[in-house]
XYZ file of C-alpha atoms in Angstrom:
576
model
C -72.219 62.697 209.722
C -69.329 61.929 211.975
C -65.860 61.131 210.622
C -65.383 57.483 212.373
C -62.657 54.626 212.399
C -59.996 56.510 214.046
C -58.597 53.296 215.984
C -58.970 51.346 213.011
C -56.820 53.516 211.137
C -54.430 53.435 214.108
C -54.171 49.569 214.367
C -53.074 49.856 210.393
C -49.963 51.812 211.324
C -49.010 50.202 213.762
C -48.631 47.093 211.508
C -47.350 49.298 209.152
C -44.211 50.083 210.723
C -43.506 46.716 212.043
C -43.346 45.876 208.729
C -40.354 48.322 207.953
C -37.126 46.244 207.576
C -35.138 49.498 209.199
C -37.847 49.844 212.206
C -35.891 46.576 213.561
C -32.859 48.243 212.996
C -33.449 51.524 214.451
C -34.933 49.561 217.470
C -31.612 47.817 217.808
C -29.632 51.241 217.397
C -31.570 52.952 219.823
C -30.437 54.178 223.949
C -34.515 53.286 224.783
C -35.341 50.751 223.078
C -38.273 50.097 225.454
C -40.046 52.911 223.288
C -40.365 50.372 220.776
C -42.101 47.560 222.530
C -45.863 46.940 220.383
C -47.316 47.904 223.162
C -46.440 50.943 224.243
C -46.862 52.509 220.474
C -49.918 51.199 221.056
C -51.216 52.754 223.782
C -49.887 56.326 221.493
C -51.405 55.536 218.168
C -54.821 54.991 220.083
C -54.399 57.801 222.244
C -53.913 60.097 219.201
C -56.445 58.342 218.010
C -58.634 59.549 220.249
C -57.432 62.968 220.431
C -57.972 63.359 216.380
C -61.614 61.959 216.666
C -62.828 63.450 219.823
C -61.133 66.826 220.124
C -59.813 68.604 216.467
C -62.495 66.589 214.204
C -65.473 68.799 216.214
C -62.774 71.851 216.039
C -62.145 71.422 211.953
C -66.059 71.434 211.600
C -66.226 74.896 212.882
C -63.352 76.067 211.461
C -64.580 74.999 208.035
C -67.623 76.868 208.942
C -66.733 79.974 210.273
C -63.201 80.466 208.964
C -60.614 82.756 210.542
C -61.364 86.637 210.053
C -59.019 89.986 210.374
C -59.837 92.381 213.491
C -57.781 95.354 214.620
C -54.567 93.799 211.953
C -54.887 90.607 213.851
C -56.081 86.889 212.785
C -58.719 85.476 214.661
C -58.966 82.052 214.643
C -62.556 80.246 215.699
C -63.458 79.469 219.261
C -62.704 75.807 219.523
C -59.433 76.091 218.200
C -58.163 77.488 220.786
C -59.407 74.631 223.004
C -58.162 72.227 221.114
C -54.715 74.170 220.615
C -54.692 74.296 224.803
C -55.615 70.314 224.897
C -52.780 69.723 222.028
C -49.955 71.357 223.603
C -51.205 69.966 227.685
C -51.071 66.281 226.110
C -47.382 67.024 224.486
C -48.960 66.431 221.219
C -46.705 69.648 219.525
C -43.460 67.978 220.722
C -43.141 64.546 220.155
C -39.991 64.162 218.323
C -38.641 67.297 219.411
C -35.502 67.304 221.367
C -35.832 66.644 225.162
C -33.142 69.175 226.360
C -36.012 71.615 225.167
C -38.941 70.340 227.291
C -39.936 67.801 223.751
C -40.427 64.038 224.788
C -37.308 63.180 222.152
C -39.235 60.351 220.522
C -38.789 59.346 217.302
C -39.925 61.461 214.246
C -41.650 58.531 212.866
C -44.019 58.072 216.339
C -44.724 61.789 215.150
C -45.738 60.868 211.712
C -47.564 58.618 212.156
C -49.759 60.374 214.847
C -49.957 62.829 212.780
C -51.751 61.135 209.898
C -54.539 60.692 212.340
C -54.426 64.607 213.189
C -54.518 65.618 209.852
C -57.319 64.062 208.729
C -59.587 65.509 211.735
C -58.182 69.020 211.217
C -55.474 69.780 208.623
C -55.237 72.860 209.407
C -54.209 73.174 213.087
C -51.564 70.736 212.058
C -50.106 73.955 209.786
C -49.477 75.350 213.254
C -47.587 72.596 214.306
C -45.773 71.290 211.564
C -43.188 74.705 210.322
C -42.969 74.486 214.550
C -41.049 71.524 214.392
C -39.324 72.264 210.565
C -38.428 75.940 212.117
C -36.736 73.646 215.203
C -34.852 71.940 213.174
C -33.180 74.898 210.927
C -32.513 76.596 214.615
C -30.706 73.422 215.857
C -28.463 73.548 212.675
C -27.872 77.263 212.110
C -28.169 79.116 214.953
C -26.585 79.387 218.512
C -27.757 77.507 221.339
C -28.966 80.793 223.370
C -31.450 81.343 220.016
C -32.344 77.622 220.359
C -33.227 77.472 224.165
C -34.957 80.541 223.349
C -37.374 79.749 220.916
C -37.643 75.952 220.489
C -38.460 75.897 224.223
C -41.638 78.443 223.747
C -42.262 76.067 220.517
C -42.377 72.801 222.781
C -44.148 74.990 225.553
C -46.436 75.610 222.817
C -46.978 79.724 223.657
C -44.588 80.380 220.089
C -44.980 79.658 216.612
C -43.367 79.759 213.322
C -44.424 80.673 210.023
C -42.166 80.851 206.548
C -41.887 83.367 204.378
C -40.735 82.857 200.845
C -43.205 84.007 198.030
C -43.336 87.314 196.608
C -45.942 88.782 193.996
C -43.428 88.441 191.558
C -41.424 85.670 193.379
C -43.192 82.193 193.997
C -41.384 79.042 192.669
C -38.744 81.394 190.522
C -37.178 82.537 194.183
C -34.536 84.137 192.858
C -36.770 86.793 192.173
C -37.596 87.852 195.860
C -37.204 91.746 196.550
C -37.486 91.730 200.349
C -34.842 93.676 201.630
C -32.607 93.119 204.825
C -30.356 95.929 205.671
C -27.865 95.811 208.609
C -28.216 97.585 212.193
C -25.443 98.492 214.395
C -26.433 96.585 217.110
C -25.294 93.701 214.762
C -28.914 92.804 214.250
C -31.019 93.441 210.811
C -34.148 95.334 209.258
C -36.492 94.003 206.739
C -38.918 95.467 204.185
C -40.838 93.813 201.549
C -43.935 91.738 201.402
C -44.800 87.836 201.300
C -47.648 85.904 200.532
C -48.848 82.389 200.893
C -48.154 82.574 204.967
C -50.246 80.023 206.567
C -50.783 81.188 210.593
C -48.520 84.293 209.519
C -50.364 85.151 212.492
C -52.964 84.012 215.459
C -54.085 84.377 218.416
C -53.360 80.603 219.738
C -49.905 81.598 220.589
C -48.297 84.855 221.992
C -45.678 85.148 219.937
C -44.828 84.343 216.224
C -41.215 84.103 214.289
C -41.124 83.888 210.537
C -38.113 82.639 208.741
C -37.664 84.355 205.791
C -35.834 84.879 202.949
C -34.503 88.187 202.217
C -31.646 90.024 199.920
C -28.805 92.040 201.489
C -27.150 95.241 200.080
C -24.801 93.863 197.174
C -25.909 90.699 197.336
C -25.561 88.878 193.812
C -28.360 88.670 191.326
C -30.579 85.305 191.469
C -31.170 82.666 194.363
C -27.143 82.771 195.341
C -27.964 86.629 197.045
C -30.915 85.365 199.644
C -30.298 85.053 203.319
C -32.303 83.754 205.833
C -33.527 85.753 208.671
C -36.133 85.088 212.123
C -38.226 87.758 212.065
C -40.441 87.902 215.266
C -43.562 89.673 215.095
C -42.653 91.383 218.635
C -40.310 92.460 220.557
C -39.728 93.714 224.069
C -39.456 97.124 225.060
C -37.601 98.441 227.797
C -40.189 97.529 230.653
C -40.112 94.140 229.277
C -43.326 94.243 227.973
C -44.110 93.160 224.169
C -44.086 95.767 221.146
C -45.253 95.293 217.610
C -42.107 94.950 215.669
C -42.862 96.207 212.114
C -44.686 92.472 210.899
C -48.184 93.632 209.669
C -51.008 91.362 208.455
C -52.124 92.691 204.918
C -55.130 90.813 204.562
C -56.290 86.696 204.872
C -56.713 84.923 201.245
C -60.242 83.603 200.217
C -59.389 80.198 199.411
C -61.320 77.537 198.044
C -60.893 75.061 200.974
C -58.910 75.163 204.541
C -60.837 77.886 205.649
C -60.089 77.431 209.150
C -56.422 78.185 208.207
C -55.897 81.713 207.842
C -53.334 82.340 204.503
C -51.933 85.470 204.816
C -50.543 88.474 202.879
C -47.487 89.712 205.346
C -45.716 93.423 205.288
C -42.465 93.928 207.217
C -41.455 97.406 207.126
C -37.960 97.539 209.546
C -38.912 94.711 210.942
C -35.681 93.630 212.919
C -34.620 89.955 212.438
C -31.665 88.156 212.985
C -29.656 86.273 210.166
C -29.921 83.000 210.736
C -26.340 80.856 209.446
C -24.359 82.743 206.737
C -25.343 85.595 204.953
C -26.137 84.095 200.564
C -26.515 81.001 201.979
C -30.373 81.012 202.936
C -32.136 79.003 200.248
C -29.959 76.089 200.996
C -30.332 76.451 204.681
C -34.226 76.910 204.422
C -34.762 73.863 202.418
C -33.926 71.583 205.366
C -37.416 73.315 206.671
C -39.062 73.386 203.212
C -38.065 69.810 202.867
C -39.722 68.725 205.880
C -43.054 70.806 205.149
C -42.986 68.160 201.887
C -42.984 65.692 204.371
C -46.109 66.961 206.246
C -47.440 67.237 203.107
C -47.037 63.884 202.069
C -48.303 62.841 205.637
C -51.591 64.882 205.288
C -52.500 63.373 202.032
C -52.363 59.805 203.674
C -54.873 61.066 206.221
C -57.136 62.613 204.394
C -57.115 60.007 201.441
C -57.638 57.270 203.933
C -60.478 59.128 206.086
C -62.241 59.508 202.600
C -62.192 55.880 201.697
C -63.077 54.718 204.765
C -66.136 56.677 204.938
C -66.742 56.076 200.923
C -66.603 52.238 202.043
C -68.778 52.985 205.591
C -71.317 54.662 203.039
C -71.281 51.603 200.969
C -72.473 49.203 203.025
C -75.106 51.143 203.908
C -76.645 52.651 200.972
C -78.947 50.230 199.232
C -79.862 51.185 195.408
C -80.580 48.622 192.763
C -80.717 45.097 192.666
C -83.180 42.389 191.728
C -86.601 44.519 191.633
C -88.631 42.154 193.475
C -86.869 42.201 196.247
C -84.966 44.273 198.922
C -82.460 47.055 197.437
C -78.565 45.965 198.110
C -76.439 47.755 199.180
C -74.042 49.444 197.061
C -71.218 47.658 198.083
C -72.342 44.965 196.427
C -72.230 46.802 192.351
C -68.862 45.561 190.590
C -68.284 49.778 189.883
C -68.172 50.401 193.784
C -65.745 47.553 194.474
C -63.416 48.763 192.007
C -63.775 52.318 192.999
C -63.275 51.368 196.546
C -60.259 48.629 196.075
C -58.611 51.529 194.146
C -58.723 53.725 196.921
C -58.045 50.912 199.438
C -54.632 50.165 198.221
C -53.921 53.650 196.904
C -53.846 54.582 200.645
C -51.799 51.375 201.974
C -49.458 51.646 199.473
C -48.651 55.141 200.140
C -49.074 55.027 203.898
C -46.329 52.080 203.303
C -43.786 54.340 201.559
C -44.088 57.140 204.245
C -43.218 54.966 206.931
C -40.582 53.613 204.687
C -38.904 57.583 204.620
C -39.656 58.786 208.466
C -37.900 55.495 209.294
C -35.172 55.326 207.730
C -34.498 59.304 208.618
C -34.733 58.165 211.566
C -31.913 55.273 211.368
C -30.028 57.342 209.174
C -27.608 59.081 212.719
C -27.094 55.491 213.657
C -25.448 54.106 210.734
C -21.790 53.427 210.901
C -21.391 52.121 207.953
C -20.094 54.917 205.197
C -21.596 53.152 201.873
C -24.779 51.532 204.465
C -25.274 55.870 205.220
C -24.566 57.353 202.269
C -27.168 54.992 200.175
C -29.810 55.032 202.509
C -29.521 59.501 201.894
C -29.780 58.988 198.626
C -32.641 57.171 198.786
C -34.539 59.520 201.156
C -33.861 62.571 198.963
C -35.095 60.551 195.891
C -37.850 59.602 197.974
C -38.969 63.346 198.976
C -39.998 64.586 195.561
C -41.971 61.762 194.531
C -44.407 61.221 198.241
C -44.717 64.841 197.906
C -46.571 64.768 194.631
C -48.183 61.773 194.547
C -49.402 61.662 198.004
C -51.264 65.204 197.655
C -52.758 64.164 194.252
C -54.052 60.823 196.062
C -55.619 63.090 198.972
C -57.349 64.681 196.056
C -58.195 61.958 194.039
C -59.505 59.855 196.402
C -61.692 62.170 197.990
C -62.947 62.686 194.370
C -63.668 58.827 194.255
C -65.272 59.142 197.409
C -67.420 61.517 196.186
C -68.380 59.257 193.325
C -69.725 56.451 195.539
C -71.443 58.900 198.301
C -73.147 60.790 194.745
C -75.230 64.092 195.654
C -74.688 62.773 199.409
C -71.164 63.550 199.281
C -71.822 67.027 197.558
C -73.376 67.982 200.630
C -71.607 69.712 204.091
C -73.356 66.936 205.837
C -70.471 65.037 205.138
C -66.291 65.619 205.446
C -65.575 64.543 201.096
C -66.503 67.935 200.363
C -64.357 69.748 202.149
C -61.597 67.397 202.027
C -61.956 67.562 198.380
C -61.728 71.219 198.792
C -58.660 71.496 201.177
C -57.002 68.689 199.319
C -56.657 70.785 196.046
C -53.991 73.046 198.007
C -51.520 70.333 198.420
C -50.578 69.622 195.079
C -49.478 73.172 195.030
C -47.831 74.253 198.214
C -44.386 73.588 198.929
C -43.483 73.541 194.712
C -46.602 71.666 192.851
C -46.371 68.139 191.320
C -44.550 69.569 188.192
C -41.858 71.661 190.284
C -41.438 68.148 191.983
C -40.909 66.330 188.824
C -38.009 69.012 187.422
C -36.661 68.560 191.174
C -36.515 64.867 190.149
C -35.359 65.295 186.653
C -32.751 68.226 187.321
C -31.509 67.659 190.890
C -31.957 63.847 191.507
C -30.992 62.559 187.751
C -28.967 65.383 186.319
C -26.748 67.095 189.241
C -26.264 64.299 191.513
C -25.795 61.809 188.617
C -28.554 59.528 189.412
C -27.291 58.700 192.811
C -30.600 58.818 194.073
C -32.042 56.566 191.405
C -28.924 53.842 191.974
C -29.623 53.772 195.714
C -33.452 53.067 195.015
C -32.253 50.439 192.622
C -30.529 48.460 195.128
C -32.553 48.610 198.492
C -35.882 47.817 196.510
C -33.797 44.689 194.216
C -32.275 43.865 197.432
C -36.065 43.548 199.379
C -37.619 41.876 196.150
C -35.188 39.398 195.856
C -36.427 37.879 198.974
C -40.046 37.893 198.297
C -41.852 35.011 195.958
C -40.499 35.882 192.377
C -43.923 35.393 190.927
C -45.259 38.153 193.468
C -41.799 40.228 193.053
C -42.387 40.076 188.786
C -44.434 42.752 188.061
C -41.899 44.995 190.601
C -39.032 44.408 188.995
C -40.283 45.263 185.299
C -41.380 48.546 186.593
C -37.730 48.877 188.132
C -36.491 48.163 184.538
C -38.930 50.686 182.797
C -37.871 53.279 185.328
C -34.176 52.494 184.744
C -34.392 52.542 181.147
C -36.296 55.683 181.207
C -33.900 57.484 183.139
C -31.160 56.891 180.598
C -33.281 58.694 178.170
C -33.897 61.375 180.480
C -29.666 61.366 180.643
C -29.639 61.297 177.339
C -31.559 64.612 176.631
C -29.101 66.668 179.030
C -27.969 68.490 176.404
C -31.854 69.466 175.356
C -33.058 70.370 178.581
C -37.053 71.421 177.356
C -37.112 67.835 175.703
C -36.720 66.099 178.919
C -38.671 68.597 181.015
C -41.848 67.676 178.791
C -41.331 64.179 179.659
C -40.286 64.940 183.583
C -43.784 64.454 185.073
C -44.372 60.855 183.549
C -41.252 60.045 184.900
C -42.135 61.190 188.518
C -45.834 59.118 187.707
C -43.465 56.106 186.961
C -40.723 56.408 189.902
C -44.262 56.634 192.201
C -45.126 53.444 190.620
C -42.099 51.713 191.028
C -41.556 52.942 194.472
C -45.147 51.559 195.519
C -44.726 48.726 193.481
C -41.938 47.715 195.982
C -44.151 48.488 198.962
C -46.865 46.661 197.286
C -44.884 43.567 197.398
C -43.524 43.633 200.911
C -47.391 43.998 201.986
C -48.291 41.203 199.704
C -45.131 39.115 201.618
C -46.577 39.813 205.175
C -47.205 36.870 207.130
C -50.142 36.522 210.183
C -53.906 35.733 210.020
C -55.068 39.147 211.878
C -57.527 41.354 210.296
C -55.239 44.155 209.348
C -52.734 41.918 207.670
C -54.855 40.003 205.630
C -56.335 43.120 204.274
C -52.721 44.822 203.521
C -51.902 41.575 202.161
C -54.677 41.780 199.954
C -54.758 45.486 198.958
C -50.970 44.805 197.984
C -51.157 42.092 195.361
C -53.970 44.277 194.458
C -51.991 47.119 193.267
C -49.613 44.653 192.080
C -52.446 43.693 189.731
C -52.101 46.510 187.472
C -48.849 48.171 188.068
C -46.751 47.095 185.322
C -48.960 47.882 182.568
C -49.624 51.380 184.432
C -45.769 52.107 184.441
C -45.468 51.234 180.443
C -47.748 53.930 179.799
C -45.661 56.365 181.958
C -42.743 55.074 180.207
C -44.108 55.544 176.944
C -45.365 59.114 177.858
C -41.722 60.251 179.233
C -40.473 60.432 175.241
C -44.215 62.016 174.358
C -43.261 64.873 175.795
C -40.907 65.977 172.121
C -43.842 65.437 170.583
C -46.287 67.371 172.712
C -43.929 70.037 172.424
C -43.978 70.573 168.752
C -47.987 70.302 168.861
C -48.247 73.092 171.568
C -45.843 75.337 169.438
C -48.435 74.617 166.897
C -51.617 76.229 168.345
């Protein structure tokens, strides 16, 4: 069965970010704003569109199928990849947003998330090529010189290079400061590395000639813990003298078996004197690699909207066309028409909107953020993105999961079957919630860096753009908002509270991620509910918004409650 509705999905984000209060802004702000006009997003939404359904959907099949396999210490990757990899990069698809003094088209980063959406729910995995492309680009354009930039971003855009990152150990996955690679200096002022990593996805291929891994590595007399890693490229060639390419010390161990996204290859990396160069200052590489680790959270958050929207929309496509049960005497119905479908199917519905509503809401206002002159205007709308990050993260790569679970429930033994995409989205789905820090790494994030270290600024930003929105929208339809805003609020003073007992809060950190997600979609929930026009796609967001308004407020006092459960479950567990 095919995977359909592409342009349908691309007419819904189109609305989508017309509805963003900052996408007028930023259009205002902007040197082009021509790049704006409806039409000409358009004419890109439903030309990714296209792409996604037409070109990677068939190339995800067989990579699914097949897999990528080890020959001769390299990764091969299957046939139609590297067709659709060529198509990708001729069409400019690699390099929308990225910058134009490269060879990139300089649009937007928004334009780029929300094309790919579509990409990543025909084939997820090709978009793990071109995703740590762009978050490698933007590490380079903040720590390194401009030779290293014209260097490698340009093969990036050209689409010939790749990047890959390089962070977990054996010993060393979330706990980083842990890692054991070692970099030890060269004369020539360059570096050598030795160690191991794991968890590389595309640590190598053969869609690209050349492939740079940024990775984290500990000098001689560095201090103990994260404080002593430095960040290094570390290409997996180099030239030799007659300027042709040598193997420079990156081996591939051996691909993972993994449950699902079997057409990307996860790989087990050796360096052993590999040279790199240190990229920015030598301790200082954690901090410098999270601007690329935060923006792989990002595609994260981005893949679970695709995939948890391609899996209703085929759930509901199903739906109409199965016919079980109904009056005996007379024709089956369809199964659309059983109360159980409709809810499952409403729940996914706004799920996805909701979600989709609160991504557009972050690549936005990243977007705007360069423009703003205002110091306060600036400074509150960073906030709000970083408090932002943790929670899409986690709760958009549980929905991809989730959803494609619920899908599964209304295909039944259909949906078990390869015939159709749940499966494996189910399957590939299950990674998310673990890579880049899983849901629970997200929620101490929350807890330690968002409530704790910055002092809530995160929290008191959110406070006052969502107030500031609902306040304009019908107070009966803003209610059930604002009481989650006041659950959240109160809970975080708890959370404040229990400073001083760390493991106290920590038990409780997860429910309170579960109830910022709420009252962060409870806000977008609204603002779809408020949209105005009699078109198809509105009247459905406005629909699937007071929808999720329905229920949210009675959803968030259970979070709320479970937030001081956690003392509680702590005692019990000490108990077994």
């Amino acid at each position: 069965m095919n995977d359909t509705g592409y342009i349908k999905q691309a007419e819904l984000i189109l609305r989508h970010i017309e509805a963003v209060p900052a996408y007028a802004q930023l259009r205002e702000y902007h040197a082009d704003p021509e790049m704006f006009e409806r039409d000409a997003l358009a004419m890109i939404l439903e030309s990714a569109a296209r792409f996604a359904e037409e070109v990677l959907y068939p190339a995800n099949r067989q990579g699914d199928a097949l897999g990528c396999r080890l020959e001769n210490g390299r990764v091969v990757t299957p046939d139609r990849y590297k067709g659709a990899w060529k198509q990708l990069v001729a069409q400019g698809w690699n390099a929308i947003d990225q910058p134009v003094e490269f060879g990139g088209q300089g649009l937007p980063s928004f334009v780029n998330v929300a094309c790919r959406e579509l990409f990543d729910r025909a084939c997820m995995a090709i978009g793990m090529v071109t995703g740590p492309q762009r978050a490698a680009a933007l590490v380079l354009l903040e720590y390194t010189s401009a030779e290293t930039c014209e260097e490698w971003i340009t093969k990036f855009v050209e689409g010939t290079w790749s990047a890959s990152i390089g962070i977990s150990e054996p010993d060393a996955g979330s706990d980083v400061g842990r890692i054991r690679t070692r970099a030890t200096p060269i004369e020539d002022g360059s570096w050598r590395i030795d160690g191991e990593k794991m968890w590389t996805s595309f640590g190598d291929n053969d869609l690209v000639e050349r492939i740079g891994c940024l990775l984290l590595a500990r000098t001689p007399d560095a201090p103990s813990g994260s404080a002593g890693l430095s960040l290094f490229l570390v290409p997996n060639t180099l030239r030799d003298e007659q300027g042709s390419w040598k193997p420079n010390g990156v081996f591939v161990r051996r691909i993972e078996e993994k449950l699902g996204l079997h057409g990307s290859p996860t790989c087990v990396m050796g360096f052993e004197g590999a040279r790199a160069e240190l990229i920015g200052t030598i301790n200082r590489g954690l901090p410098q690699l999270f601007v690329m680790i935060q923006n792989m959270r990002t595609l994260v958050a981005i893949e679970g909207v695709g995939i948890a929207f391609g899996a209703s929309q085929v759930a509901h496509a199903y739906a109409l066309e199965r016919r079980q049960g109904g009056d005996p005497k007379k024709p089956a119905v369809a199964i659309a028409e059983h109360a159980e479908i409709q809810r499952l199917l409403l729940n996914m519905h706004s799920r996805v909107e909701v979600l989709r509503a609160l991504v557009l809401e972050l690549a936005i206002r990243l977007d705007l953020l360069p423009y703003m002159g205002d110091e306060h205007e600036r400074s509150q709308s960073h906030e709000l993105t970083q408090w932002l990050l943790p929670i899409l993260k986690a709760t958009c790569s549980e929905a991809a999961f989730e959803v494609s679970s619920d899908a599964m429930q209304v295909l039944g033994g259909a949906g078990y079957t390869t015939e159709w995409p749940v499966e494996q989205w189910l399957r590939d789905s299950r990674m998310m919630s673990i890579a880049e820090g899983a849901t629970g790494i997200q929620a101490l994030d929350l807890l330690h860096r968002r409530i704790w270290r910055s002092k809530s600024a995160g929290l008191i930003s959110f406070l006052e753009v969502s107030r500031k929105e609902l306040q304009q929208a019908d107070p009966l339809l803003a209610a059930p908002a604002f009481s989650v805003l006041l659950q959240l609020e109160s809970a975080a003073v708890r959370l404040q509270d229990w400073q001083e007992t760390p493991r106290e809060a920590e038990a409780g950190a997860t429910a309170f991620l579960q109830l910022a997600t709420l009252a962060a979609t409870g806000w977008m929930a609204v603002r779809l509910a408020s949209l105005q026009g009699d078109d198809p796609n509105t009247q459905r967001l406005i629909a699937l918004g007071c929808y999720w308004l329905s229920d949210v407020e009675a959803r968030a006092q259970r979070q709320s409650a479970e937030v001081s459960r956690g003392v509680s479950r702590l005692a019990l567990f000490e108990s077994l």
